[in-house]
Amino acid sequence: MKRRTLLQAAPALLGLPGLAQAQAAYPSKPIRYIVPVSAGGGSDMVGRTLTERWGQVLKQSFIVDNQGGGGGVIASQTTARAAPDGYTLMQGYVATHGTSPATRKLPYDAIKDFTPIGMIGGTPNVLVVDARLPIKTVKEFIDYVRKNPGKISYGSAGQGSLTHLTMELFKIQINSFMVHIPYRGVAPAFTDLIGGQTQAMFPGLAAAMPHIRSGRVRPLAVTGLQRHPQLKDIPTLDESGFKGFDAQQWYGVVGPAGMPPAIVKQLNDTLATVLRAPDMREKLAIEAIEPTVMTPEQFGEFIRKDIARWTKVARERNIQLDS
């Protein structure tokens, strides 16, 4: 009887080292945090600011790994292929998990290949026009576009970018035509807007604020359902008659598919703690980002809805990029 008992227990005993390792306190080593842009700039600042504080809460360091290129494709592939053990995370954002899946054939599935951890926050887009134009409201802008058919052009940060798709969504709703001029980034798009080569744009608020403060462009409305603290006097598009009009440059945290629920919960809980800190709100405000706490389930649903929104716009406007 004793021999049989020992033989029956043998498999379990042999598995104890692996079980103990799996249940070891997490995190027991540094966490790799992939940021899908080159070092420097707003997205990188968000990642480094977040992980500095997050590491303090988790009592473990983060190693920020900048992997720019391909609009986030390289970083996304690296993350999707990593072991789902909680030691590789990525700062997903509107391009990797919103606009690119809607407009490109990607070597990854933005939903199936990732585990949503939580939202970091977002900044709205803002409809701006050349300050020299006789336009001060959204209604006046629409009237101006309709009175000048085919003569009004708008710039974007590139074909299929959020700045492009947001204006296309606006064009659908006002049922009017404007010429799209894509640029290699938002900076040259602003150069031509200020120079009068284009007349309007829908940039993110952080990129727009220096030009708004200088008076070289005029803000007409922001996306989202609430006015932004940095533009309290500027109405939302929702207030301006475009009910539910939403578009934002958002950031969140994802990991490879199949991460253990307990680790996902721990990461989400500690991320929420970081985002609720007053000094973190102040730091993110530099990029006009409002911290947003979501559960993993809420963040996953947010991603699905964002992809669906931009996929609908891309199909209606026949926007499909080769790469």
PDB file of C-alpha atoms in Angstrom:
ATOM      1  CA  MET A   1       0.000   0.000   0.000  1.00  0.00           C
ATOM      2  CA  LYS A   2       2.804   2.372   0.952  1.00  0.00           C
ATOM      3  CA  ARG A   3       4.676   1.609  -2.293  1.00  0.00           C
ATOM      4  CA  ARG A   4       1.536   2.268  -4.361  1.00  0.00           C
ATOM      5  CA  THR A   5       0.953   5.561  -2.563  1.00  0.00           C
ATOM      6  CA  LEU A   6       4.499   6.653  -3.273  1.00  0.00           C
ATOM      7  CA  LEU A   7       4.201   5.693  -6.940  1.00  0.00           C
ATOM      8  CA  GLN A   8       0.935   7.621  -7.276  1.00  0.00           C
ATOM      9  CA  ALA A   9       2.495  10.657  -5.642  1.00  0.00           C
ATOM     10  CA  ALA A  10       5.651  10.547  -7.773  1.00  0.00           C
ATOM     11  CA  PRO A  11       4.295  12.572 -10.752  1.00  0.00           C
ATOM     12  CA  ALA A  12       3.086  15.304  -8.443  1.00  0.00           C
ATOM     13  CA  LEU A  13       6.366  15.380  -6.568  1.00  0.00           C
ATOM     14  CA  LEU A  14       8.304  15.591  -9.821  1.00  0.00           C
ATOM     15  CA  GLY A  15       6.192  18.568 -10.853  1.00  0.00           C
ATOM     16  CA  LEU A  16       6.718  20.534  -7.639  1.00  0.00           C
ATOM     17  CA  PRO A  17       9.781  22.543  -8.787  1.00  0.00           C
ATOM     18  CA  GLY A  18       7.930  23.807 -11.877  1.00  0.00           C
ATOM     19  CA  LEU A  19       4.837  24.550  -9.813  1.00  0.00           C
ATOM     20  CA  ALA A  20       6.852  26.462  -7.253  1.00  0.00           C
ATOM     21  CA  GLN A  21       8.540  28.459 -10.014  1.00  0.00           C
ATOM     22  CA  ALA A  22       5.186  29.285 -11.628  1.00  0.00           C
ATOM     23  CA  GLN A  23       3.861  30.515  -8.292  1.00  0.00           C
ATOM     24  CA  ALA A  24       6.966  32.546  -7.458  1.00  0.00           C
ATOM     25  CA  ALA A  25       6.281  36.130  -6.538  1.00  0.00           C
ATOM     26  CA  TYR A  26       5.795  38.281  -9.625  1.00  0.00           C
ATOM     27  CA  PRO A  27       7.727  40.199 -10.727  1.00  0.00           C
ATOM     28  CA  SER A  28      11.002  38.554  -9.731  1.00  0.00           C
ATOM     29  CA  LYS A  29      13.117  40.161 -12.478  1.00  0.00           C
ATOM     30  CA  PRO A  30      13.073  43.337 -14.619  1.00  0.00           C
ATOM     31  CA  ILE A  31      10.172  43.805 -17.033  1.00  0.00           C
ATOM     32  CA  ARG A  32      10.822  44.664 -20.674  1.00  0.00           C
ATOM     33  CA  TYR A  33       8.590  47.539 -21.786  1.00  0.00           C
ATOM     34  CA  ILE A  34       8.520  47.977 -25.557  1.00  0.00           C
ATOM     35  CA  VAL A  35       7.711  51.440 -26.875  1.00  0.00           C
ATOM     36  CA  PRO A  36       6.886  51.307 -30.620  1.00  0.00           C
ATOM     37  CA  VAL A  37       8.634  54.594 -31.477  1.00  0.00           C
ATOM     38  CA  SER A  38      12.188  55.864 -31.475  1.00  0.00           C
ATOM     39  CA  ALA A  39      13.595  57.444 -28.318  1.00  0.00           C
ATOM     40  CA  GLY A  40      12.530  61.034 -27.749  1.00  0.00           C
ATOM     41  CA  GLY A  41       9.142  62.595 -28.405  1.00  0.00           C
ATOM     42  CA  GLY A  42       5.796  62.376 -26.682  1.00  0.00           C
ATOM     43  CA  SER A  43       5.143  58.631 -26.829  1.00  0.00           C
ATOM     44  CA  ASP A  44       8.570  57.829 -25.438  1.00  0.00           C
ATOM     45  CA  MET A  45       8.090  60.356 -22.648  1.00  0.00           C
ATOM     46  CA  VAL A  46       4.789  58.730 -21.711  1.00  0.00           C
ATOM     47  CA  GLY A  47       6.419  55.309 -21.513  1.00  0.00           C
ATOM     48  CA  ARG A  48       9.408  56.415 -19.466  1.00  0.00           C
ATOM     49  CA  THR A  49       7.346  58.522 -17.082  1.00  0.00           C
ATOM     50  CA  LEU A  50       4.898  55.683 -16.524  1.00  0.00           C
ATOM     51  CA  THR A  51       7.428  52.889 -16.024  1.00  0.00           C
ATOM     52  CA  GLU A  52       9.540  54.914 -13.601  1.00  0.00           C
ATOM     53  CA  ARG A  53       6.609  55.198 -11.194  1.00  0.00           C
ATOM     54  CA  TRP A  54       5.178  51.744 -12.021  1.00  0.00           C
ATOM     55  CA  GLY A  55       8.491  50.130 -11.172  1.00  0.00           C
ATOM     56  CA  GLN A  56       8.407  51.769  -7.746  1.00  0.00           C
ATOM     57  CA  VAL A  57       4.938  50.357  -7.065  1.00  0.00           C
ATOM     58  CA  LEU A  58       5.848  46.854  -8.294  1.00  0.00           C
ATOM     59  CA  LYS A  59       9.257  47.024  -6.559  1.00  0.00           C
ATOM     60  CA  GLN A  60      10.912  45.919  -9.780  1.00  0.00           C
ATOM     61  CA  SER A  61      12.626  47.817 -12.566  1.00  0.00           C
ATOM     62  CA  PHE A  62      11.381  48.282 -16.124  1.00  0.00           C
ATOM     63  CA  ILE A  63      13.707  48.264 -19.116  1.00  0.00           C
ATOM     64  CA  VAL A  64      12.342  50.564 -21.829  1.00  0.00           C
ATOM     65  CA  ASP A  65      13.013  49.107 -25.281  1.00  0.00           C
ATOM     66  CA  ASN A  66      12.364  51.561 -28.126  1.00  0.00           C
ATOM     67  CA  GLN A  67      11.475  49.718 -31.335  1.00  0.00           C
ATOM     68  CA  GLY A  68      10.483  52.271 -33.948  1.00  0.00           C
ATOM     69  CA  GLY A  69       9.688  51.504 -37.554  1.00  0.00           C
ATOM     70  CA  GLY A  70       6.802  50.256 -39.623  1.00  0.00           C
ATOM     71  CA  GLY A  71       4.214  52.291 -37.744  1.00  0.00           C
ATOM     72  CA  GLY A  72       4.594  50.021 -34.729  1.00  0.00           C
ATOM     73  CA  VAL A  73       4.596  46.755 -36.683  1.00  0.00           C
ATOM     74  CA  ILE A  74       8.082  45.696 -35.547  1.00  0.00           C
ATOM     75  CA  ALA A  75       7.308  46.319 -31.883  1.00  0.00           C
ATOM     76  CA  SER A  76       3.930  44.613 -32.152  1.00  0.00           C
ATOM     77  CA  GLN A  77       5.413  41.484 -33.746  1.00  0.00           C
ATOM     78  CA  THR A  78       8.116  41.305 -31.089  1.00  0.00           C
ATOM     79  CA  THR A  79       5.524  41.559 -28.328  1.00  0.00           C
ATOM     80  CA  ALA A  80       3.094  39.070 -29.860  1.00  0.00           C
ATOM     81  CA  ARG A  81       5.879  36.469 -30.176  1.00  0.00           C
ATOM     82  CA  ALA A  82       7.194  36.908 -26.618  1.00  0.00           C
ATOM     83  CA  ALA A  83       6.524  34.478 -23.797  1.00  0.00           C
ATOM     84  CA  PRO A  84       3.223  35.394 -22.069  1.00  0.00           C
ATOM     85  CA  ASP A  85       4.831  35.449 -18.627  1.00  0.00           C
ATOM     86  CA  GLY A  86       4.385  39.127 -17.796  1.00  0.00           C
ATOM     87  CA  TYR A  87       8.003  40.049 -18.486  1.00  0.00           C
ATOM     88  CA  THR A  88       7.359  41.580 -21.926  1.00  0.00           C
ATOM     89  CA  LEU A  89       4.828  44.390 -22.210  1.00  0.00           C
ATOM     90  CA  MET A  90       4.200  46.968 -24.916  1.00  0.00           C
ATOM     91  CA  GLN A  91       2.804  50.457 -25.005  1.00  0.00           C
ATOM     92  CA  GLY A  92       0.062  49.967 -27.558  1.00  0.00           C
ATOM     93  CA  TYR A  93      -1.514  53.080 -29.025  1.00  0.00           C
ATOM     94  CA  VAL A  94      -4.041  54.237 -31.565  1.00  0.00           C
ATOM     95  CA  ALA A  95      -1.838  53.279 -34.540  1.00  0.00           C
ATOM     96  CA  THR A  96      -0.885  49.747 -33.447  1.00  0.00           C
ATOM     97  CA  HIS A  97      -4.354  48.875 -32.124  1.00  0.00           C
ATOM     98  CA  GLY A  98      -6.677  51.252 -33.947  1.00  0.00           C
ATOM     99  CA  THR A  99      -5.963  52.905 -37.280  1.00  0.00           C
ATOM    100  CA  SER A 100      -3.337  50.509 -38.708  1.00  0.00           C
ATOM    101  CA  PRO A 101      -5.520  47.388 -38.270  1.00  0.00           C
ATOM    102  CA  ALA A 102      -8.275  49.326 -40.030  1.00  0.00           C
ATOM    103  CA  THR A 103      -6.202  50.363 -43.036  1.00  0.00           C
ATOM    104  CA  ARG A 104      -3.406  47.806 -43.444  1.00  0.00           C
ATOM    105  CA  LYS A 105      -2.846  44.073 -43.782  1.00  0.00           C
ATOM    106  CA  LEU A 106      -0.688  43.438 -40.727  1.00  0.00           C
ATOM    107  CA  PRO A 107       1.461  40.452 -39.740  1.00  0.00           C
ATOM    108  CA  TYR A 108      -0.312  40.410 -36.387  1.00  0.00           C
ATOM    109  CA  ASP A 109      -3.898  40.375 -35.132  1.00  0.00           C
ATOM    110  CA  ALA A 110      -4.416  43.396 -32.899  1.00  0.00           C
ATOM    111  CA  ILE A 111      -7.028  41.556 -30.844  1.00  0.00           C
ATOM    112  CA  LYS A 112      -6.161  37.838 -30.854  1.00  0.00           C
ATOM    113  CA  ASP A 113      -2.386  38.179 -30.484  1.00  0.00           C
ATOM    114  CA  PHE A 114      -2.420  40.385 -27.384  1.00  0.00           C
ATOM    115  CA  THR A 115      -3.582  40.523 -23.780  1.00  0.00           C
ATOM    116  CA  PRO A 116      -5.039  43.922 -22.839  1.00  0.00           C
ATOM    117  CA  ILE A 117      -3.615  45.149 -19.518  1.00  0.00           C
ATOM    118  CA  GLY A 118      -5.101  48.629 -19.187  1.00  0.00           C
ATOM    119  CA  MET A 119      -5.491  52.097 -20.622  1.00  0.00           C
ATOM    120  CA  ILE A 120      -2.981  54.837 -19.811  1.00  0.00           C
ATOM    121  CA  GLY A 121      -4.912  57.780 -21.198  1.00  0.00           C
ATOM    122  CA  GLY A 122      -5.682  59.809 -24.265  1.00  0.00           C
ATOM    123  CA  THR A 123      -5.624  63.248 -25.792  1.00  0.00           C
ATOM    124  CA  PRO A 124      -8.320  64.527 -28.167  1.00  0.00           C
ATOM    125  CA  ASN A 125      -7.885  65.673 -31.713  1.00  0.00           C
ATOM    126  CA  VAL A 126      -8.689  69.292 -32.429  1.00  0.00           C
ATOM    127  CA  LEU A 127     -10.092  70.848 -35.587  1.00  0.00           C
ATOM    128  CA  VAL A 128      -7.851  73.798 -36.444  1.00  0.00           C
ATOM    129  CA  VAL A 129      -7.821  76.218 -39.367  1.00  0.00           C
ATOM    130  CA  ASP A 130      -5.449  78.820 -40.741  1.00  0.00           C
ATOM    131  CA  ALA A 131      -5.929  81.793 -38.397  1.00  0.00           C
ATOM    132  CA  ARG A 132      -6.148  84.160 -41.377  1.00  0.00           C
ATOM    133  CA  LEU A 133      -9.388  82.596 -42.583  1.00  0.00           C
ATOM    134  CA  PRO A 134     -12.667  84.332 -41.639  1.00  0.00           C
ATOM    135  CA  ILE A 135     -13.747  81.284 -39.618  1.00  0.00           C
ATOM    136  CA  LYS A 136     -14.404  81.111 -35.880  1.00  0.00           C
ATOM    137  CA  THR A 137     -16.902  78.279 -35.472  1.00  0.00           C
ATOM    138  CA  VAL A 138     -17.512  74.784 -36.833  1.00  0.00           C
ATOM    139  CA  LYS A 139     -20.647  76.024 -38.578  1.00  0.00           C
ATOM    140  CA  GLU A 140     -18.705  78.781 -40.314  1.00  0.00           C
ATOM    141  CA  PHE A 141     -16.087  76.237 -41.386  1.00  0.00           C
ATOM    142  CA  ILE A 142     -18.728  73.938 -42.889  1.00  0.00           C
ATOM    143  CA  ASP A 143     -20.307  76.872 -44.745  1.00  0.00           C
ATOM    144  CA  TYR A 144     -16.875  77.914 -46.006  1.00  0.00           C
ATOM    145  CA  VAL A 145     -16.140  74.407 -47.314  1.00  0.00           C
ATOM    146  CA  ARG A 146     -19.497  74.182 -49.064  1.00  0.00           C
ATOM    147  CA  LYS A 147     -19.112  77.603 -50.671  1.00  0.00           C
ATOM    148  CA  ASN A 148     -15.692  76.656 -52.019  1.00  0.00           C
ATOM    149  CA  PRO A 149     -16.164  73.141 -53.439  1.00  0.00           C
ATOM    150  CA  GLY A 150     -12.880  71.444 -54.279  1.00  0.00           C
ATOM    151  CA  LYS A 151     -10.813  74.468 -53.223  1.00  0.00           C
ATOM    152  CA  ILE A 152     -10.255  73.570 -49.573  1.00  0.00           C
ATOM    153  CA  SER A 153      -7.450  71.204 -48.645  1.00  0.00           C
ATOM    154  CA  TYR A 154      -6.409  69.673 -45.339  1.00  0.00           C
ATOM    155  CA  GLY A 155      -3.136  68.179 -44.222  1.00  0.00           C
ATOM    156  CA  SER A 156      -2.466  65.018 -42.258  1.00  0.00           C
ATOM    157  CA  ALA A 157       0.457  63.189 -40.666  1.00  0.00           C
ATOM    158  CA  GLY A 158       0.189  60.598 -43.424  1.00  0.00           C
ATOM    159  CA  GLN A 159      -2.168  58.328 -45.331  1.00  0.00           C
ATOM    160  CA  GLY A 160      -4.184  56.234 -42.908  1.00  0.00           C
ATOM    161  CA  SER A 161      -3.055  58.212 -39.849  1.00  0.00           C
ATOM    162  CA  LEU A 162      -5.444  59.332 -37.125  1.00  0.00           C
ATOM    163  CA  THR A 163      -5.282  62.910 -38.432  1.00  0.00           C
ATOM    164  CA  HIS A 164      -6.361  61.604 -41.845  1.00  0.00           C
ATOM    165  CA  LEU A 165      -9.165  59.312 -40.677  1.00  0.00           C
ATOM    166  CA  THR A 166     -10.595  61.850 -38.245  1.00  0.00           C
ATOM    167  CA  MET A 167     -11.061  64.413 -41.017  1.00  0.00           C
ATOM    168  CA  GLU A 168     -12.521  61.746 -43.297  1.00  0.00           C
ATOM    169  CA  LEU A 169     -15.035  60.889 -40.570  1.00  0.00           C
ATOM    170  CA  PHE A 170     -15.877  64.594 -40.356  1.00  0.00           C
ATOM    171  CA  LYS A 171     -16.272  64.807 -44.145  1.00  0.00           C
ATOM    172  CA  ILE A 172     -18.685  61.883 -44.064  1.00  0.00           C
ATOM    173  CA  GLN A 173     -20.827  63.642 -41.490  1.00  0.00           C
ATOM    174  CA  ILE A 174     -20.932  67.000 -43.264  1.00  0.00           C
ATOM    175  CA  ASN A 175     -21.238  65.354 -46.698  1.00  0.00           C
ATOM    176  CA  SER A 176     -18.700  67.704 -48.266  1.00  0.00           C
ATOM    177  CA  PHE A 177     -15.413  67.347 -50.140  1.00  0.00           C
ATOM    178  CA  MET A 178     -11.943  68.538 -49.152  1.00  0.00           C
ATOM    179  CA  VAL A 179      -8.640  67.639 -50.777  1.00  0.00           C
ATOM    180  CA  HIS A 180      -6.365  65.490 -48.642  1.00  0.00           C
ATOM    181  CA  ILE A 181      -2.650  66.357 -48.573  1.00  0.00           C
ATOM    182  CA  PRO A 182      -0.666  63.670 -46.693  1.00  0.00           C
ATOM    183  CA  TYR A 183       2.700  64.562 -45.143  1.00  0.00           C
ATOM    184  CA  ARG A 184       5.486  62.595 -43.497  1.00  0.00           C
ATOM    185  CA  GLY A 185       4.475  63.523 -39.979  1.00  0.00           C
ATOM    186  CA  VAL A 186       2.473  66.254 -38.313  1.00  0.00           C
ATOM    187  CA  ALA A 187       5.297  68.838 -38.200  1.00  0.00           C
ATOM    188  CA  PRO A 188       5.521  69.428 -41.985  1.00  0.00           C
ATOM    189  CA  ALA A 189       1.726  69.376 -42.144  1.00  0.00           C
ATOM    190  CA  PHE A 190       1.663  72.265 -39.679  1.00  0.00           C
ATOM    191  CA  THR A 191       4.317  74.120 -41.677  1.00  0.00           C
ATOM    192  CA  ASP A 192       2.078  74.183 -44.732  1.00  0.00           C
ATOM    193  CA  LEU A 193      -1.057  74.984 -42.739  1.00  0.00           C
ATOM    194  CA  ILE A 194       0.645  77.992 -41.180  1.00  0.00           C
ATOM    195  CA  GLY A 195       2.055  78.939 -44.581  1.00  0.00           C
ATOM    196  CA  GLY A 196      -1.384  78.892 -46.200  1.00  0.00           C
ATOM    197  CA  GLN A 197      -0.807  75.911 -48.518  1.00  0.00           C
ATOM    198  CA  THR A 198      -3.577  74.022 -46.684  1.00  0.00           C
ATOM    199  CA  GLN A 199      -6.520  75.411 -44.766  1.00  0.00           C
ATOM    200  CA  ALA A 200      -7.377  72.908 -42.027  1.00  0.00           C
ATOM    201  CA  MET A 201      -6.198  69.898 -40.037  1.00  0.00           C
ATOM    202  CA  PHE A 202      -7.298  67.536 -37.247  1.00  0.00           C
ATOM    203  CA  PRO A 203      -4.083  67.053 -35.196  1.00  0.00           C
ATOM    204  CA  GLY A 204      -3.719  65.727 -31.672  1.00  0.00           C
ATOM    205  CA  LEU A 205      -4.044  68.434 -29.058  1.00  0.00           C
ATOM    206  CA  ALA A 206      -0.469  68.109 -27.770  1.00  0.00           C
ATOM    207  CA  ALA A 207       0.969  68.780 -31.229  1.00  0.00           C
ATOM    208  CA  ALA A 208      -1.456  71.637 -31.831  1.00  0.00           C
ATOM    209  CA  MET A 209      -1.086  73.572 -28.575  1.00  0.00           C
ATOM    210  CA  PRO A 210       2.145  75.468 -29.405  1.00  0.00           C
ATOM    211  CA  HIS A 211       0.600  76.744 -32.655  1.00  0.00           C
ATOM    212  CA  ILE A 212      -2.691  77.553 -30.960  1.00  0.00           C
ATOM    213  CA  ARG A 213      -0.868  79.544 -28.261  1.00  0.00           C
ATOM    214  CA  SER A 214       1.114  81.437 -30.902  1.00  0.00           C
ATOM    215  CA  GLY A 215      -2.112  82.376 -32.671  1.00  0.00           C
ATOM    216  CA  ARG A 216      -0.990  80.899 -35.993  1.00  0.00           C
ATOM    217  CA  VAL A 217      -3.881  78.434 -36.097  1.00  0.00           C
ATOM    218  CA  ARG A 218      -7.392  78.760 -34.701  1.00  0.00           C
ATOM    219  CA  PRO A 219      -9.074  75.898 -32.813  1.00  0.00           C
ATOM    220  CA  LEU A 220     -12.739  75.341 -33.626  1.00  0.00           C
ATOM    221  CA  ALA A 221     -13.659  72.185 -31.695  1.00  0.00           C
ATOM    222  CA  VAL A 222     -12.178  69.159 -29.955  1.00  0.00           C
ATOM    223  CA  THR A 223     -13.182  65.533 -30.297  1.00  0.00           C
ATOM    224  CA  GLY A 224     -14.588  63.589 -27.381  1.00  0.00           C
ATOM    225  CA  LEU A 225     -17.567  64.194 -25.140  1.00  0.00           C
ATOM    226  CA  GLN A 226     -16.000  66.642 -22.685  1.00  0.00           C
ATOM    227  CA  ARG A 227     -14.108  69.887 -23.092  1.00  0.00           C
ATOM    228  CA  HIS A 228     -10.389  69.632 -22.484  1.00  0.00           C
ATOM    229  CA  PRO A 229      -8.834  71.475 -19.511  1.00  0.00           C
ATOM    230  CA  GLN A 230      -6.253  73.116 -21.777  1.00  0.00           C
ATOM    231  CA  LEU A 231      -8.964  74.492 -24.105  1.00  0.00           C
ATOM    232  CA  LYS A 232     -11.849  75.190 -21.761  1.00  0.00           C
ATOM    233  CA  ASP A 233     -13.397  77.789 -24.069  1.00  0.00           C
ATOM    234  CA  ILE A 234     -13.419  75.535 -27.131  1.00  0.00           C
ATOM    235  CA  PRO A 235     -16.527  73.358 -27.584  1.00  0.00           C
ATOM    236  CA  THR A 236     -16.545  69.674 -28.386  1.00  0.00           C
ATOM    237  CA  LEU A 237     -17.827  68.447 -31.728  1.00  0.00           C
ATOM    238  CA  ASP A 238     -20.555  66.733 -29.733  1.00  0.00           C
ATOM    239  CA  GLU A 239     -21.667  70.172 -28.496  1.00  0.00           C
ATOM    240  CA  SER A 240     -21.424  71.479 -32.041  1.00  0.00           C
ATOM    241  CA  GLY A 241     -24.052  69.055 -33.299  1.00  0.00           C
ATOM    242  CA  PHE A 242     -21.949  65.968 -34.079  1.00  0.00           C
ATOM    243  CA  LYS A 243     -23.321  63.665 -31.403  1.00  0.00           C
ATOM    244  CA  GLY A 244     -20.863  61.057 -30.190  1.00  0.00           C
ATOM    245  CA  PHE A 245     -18.046  62.247 -32.471  1.00  0.00           C
ATOM    246  CA  ASP A 246     -14.926  60.775 -30.918  1.00  0.00           C
ATOM    247  CA  ALA A 247     -11.299  60.360 -31.944  1.00  0.00           C
ATOM    248  CA  GLN A 248      -8.275  60.445 -29.732  1.00  0.00           C
ATOM    249  CA  GLN A 249      -4.590  59.718 -29.599  1.00  0.00           C
ATOM    250  CA  TRP A 250      -4.625  57.085 -26.884  1.00  0.00           C
ATOM    251  CA  TYR A 251      -2.036  54.964 -25.133  1.00  0.00           C
ATOM    252  CA  GLY A 252      -2.398  51.693 -23.243  1.00  0.00           C
ATOM    253  CA  VAL A 253      -0.481  48.629 -22.135  1.00  0.00           C
ATOM    254  CA  VAL A 254      -0.719  45.198 -23.764  1.00  0.00           C
ATOM    255  CA  GLY A 255       1.167  41.939 -23.488  1.00  0.00           C
ATOM    256  CA  PRO A 256       1.325  38.721 -25.522  1.00  0.00           C
ATOM    257  CA  ALA A 257      -1.839  36.629 -25.746  1.00  0.00           C
ATOM    258  CA  GLY A 258      -2.363  34.051 -23.018  1.00  0.00           C
ATOM    259  CA  MET A 259      -0.955  35.882 -20.002  1.00  0.00           C
ATOM    260  CA  PRO A 260      -1.961  34.411 -16.596  1.00  0.00           C
ATOM    261  CA  PRO A 261      -5.058  36.187 -15.209  1.00  0.00           C
ATOM    262  CA  ALA A 262      -3.420  36.728 -11.813  1.00  0.00           C
ATOM    263  CA  ILE A 263      -0.482  38.588 -13.372  1.00  0.00           C
ATOM    264  CA  VAL A 264      -2.820  40.625 -15.593  1.00  0.00           C
ATOM    265  CA  LYS A 265      -4.816  41.646 -12.521  1.00  0.00           C
ATOM    266  CA  GLN A 266      -1.690  42.594 -10.591  1.00  0.00           C
ATOM    267  CA  LEU A 267      -0.426  44.713 -13.473  1.00  0.00           C
ATOM    268  CA  ASN A 268      -3.810  46.366 -13.939  1.00  0.00           C
ATOM    269  CA  ASP A 269      -4.226  47.120 -10.224  1.00  0.00           C
ATOM    270  CA  THR A 270      -0.767  48.664  -9.914  1.00  0.00           C
ATOM    271  CA  LEU A 271      -1.177  50.593 -13.172  1.00  0.00           C
ATOM    272  CA  ALA A 272      -4.389  52.111 -11.777  1.00  0.00           C
ATOM    273  CA  THR A 273      -2.518  53.119  -8.619  1.00  0.00           C
ATOM    274  CA  VAL A 274       0.097  54.913 -10.709  1.00  0.00           C
ATOM    275  CA  LEU A 275      -2.455  56.717 -12.892  1.00  0.00           C
ATOM    276  CA  ARG A 276      -4.443  57.971  -9.901  1.00  0.00           C
ATOM    277  CA  ALA A 277      -1.427  59.750  -8.407  1.00  0.00           C
ATOM    278  CA  PRO A 278      -1.760  63.573  -8.712  1.00  0.00           C
ATOM    279  CA  ASP A 279       1.843  64.025  -9.854  1.00  0.00           C
ATOM    280  CA  MET A 280       1.339  61.491 -12.650  1.00  0.00           C
ATOM    281  CA  ARG A 281      -1.645  63.498 -13.875  1.00  0.00           C
ATOM    282  CA  GLU A 282       0.563  66.587 -13.932  1.00  0.00           C
ATOM    283  CA  LYS A 283       3.311  64.835 -15.874  1.00  0.00           C
ATOM    284  CA  LEU A 284       0.933  63.416 -18.479  1.00  0.00           C
ATOM    285  CA  ALA A 285      -0.667  66.847 -18.871  1.00  0.00           C
ATOM    286  CA  ILE A 286       2.556  67.932 -20.605  1.00  0.00           C
ATOM    287  CA  GLU A 287       1.348  65.820 -23.547  1.00  0.00           C
ATOM    288  CA  ALA A 288      -2.275  66.927 -22.970  1.00  0.00           C
ATOM    289  CA  ILE A 289      -3.088  63.376 -21.836  1.00  0.00           C
ATOM    290  CA  GLU A 290      -5.918  62.709 -19.424  1.00  0.00           C
ATOM    291  CA  PRO A 291      -5.181  59.532 -17.402  1.00  0.00           C
ATOM    292  CA  THR A 292      -7.900  56.913 -17.832  1.00  0.00           C
ATOM    293  CA  VAL A 293      -8.276  53.870 -15.596  1.00  0.00           C
ATOM    294  CA  MET A 294      -9.867  50.791 -17.206  1.00  0.00           C
ATOM    295  CA  THR A 295     -10.073  47.118 -16.327  1.00  0.00           C
ATOM    296  CA  PRO A 296      -8.466  44.698 -18.807  1.00  0.00           C
ATOM    297  CA  GLU A 297     -11.957  43.789 -20.043  1.00  0.00           C
ATOM    298  CA  GLN A 298     -12.899  47.435 -20.558  1.00  0.00           C
ATOM    299  CA  PHE A 299      -9.635  48.156 -22.359  1.00  0.00           C
ATOM    300  CA  GLY A 300     -10.097  45.126 -24.615  1.00  0.00           C
ATOM    301  CA  GLU A 301     -13.584  46.335 -25.548  1.00  0.00           C
ATOM    302  CA  PHE A 302     -12.216  49.844 -26.140  1.00  0.00           C
ATOM    303  CA  ILE A 303      -9.669  48.444 -28.621  1.00  0.00           C
ATOM    304  CA  ARG A 304     -12.329  46.445 -30.456  1.00  0.00           C
ATOM    305  CA  LYS A 305     -14.575  49.506 -30.795  1.00  0.00           C
ATOM    306  CA  ASP A 306     -11.724  51.742 -31.976  1.00  0.00           C
ATOM    307  CA  ILE A 307     -10.719  49.268 -34.667  1.00  0.00           C
ATOM    308  CA  ALA A 308     -14.369  48.905 -35.727  1.00  0.00           C
ATOM    309  CA  ARG A 309     -14.816  52.691 -35.912  1.00  0.00           C
ATOM    310  CA  TRP A 310     -11.825  53.277 -38.153  1.00  0.00           C
ATOM    311  CA  THR A 311     -12.462  50.158 -40.242  1.00  0.00           C
ATOM    312  CA  LYS A 312     -15.898  51.519 -41.089  1.00  0.00           C
ATOM    313  CA  VAL A 313     -14.419  54.884 -42.119  1.00  0.00           C
ATOM    314  CA  ALA A 314     -11.632  53.233 -44.144  1.00  0.00           C
ATOM    315  CA  ARG A 315     -14.098  51.050 -46.038  1.00  0.00           C
ATOM    316  CA  GLU A 316     -16.494  53.891 -46.741  1.00  0.00           C
ATOM    317  CA  ARG A 317     -13.669  56.135 -48.016  1.00  0.00           C
ATOM    318  CA  ASN A 318     -11.805  53.256 -49.751  1.00  0.00           C
ATOM    319  CA  ILE A 319      -8.643  53.763 -47.691  1.00  0.00           C
ATOM    320  CA  GLN A 320      -6.482  50.632 -47.860  1.00  0.00           C
ATOM    321  CA  LEU A 321      -2.710  50.838 -47.680  1.00  0.00           C
ATOM    322  CA  ASP A 322      -0.302  48.278 -49.108  1.00  0.00           C
ATOM    323  CA  SER A 323       2.035  48.330 -46.110  1.00  0.00           C
TER     324      SER A 323
END
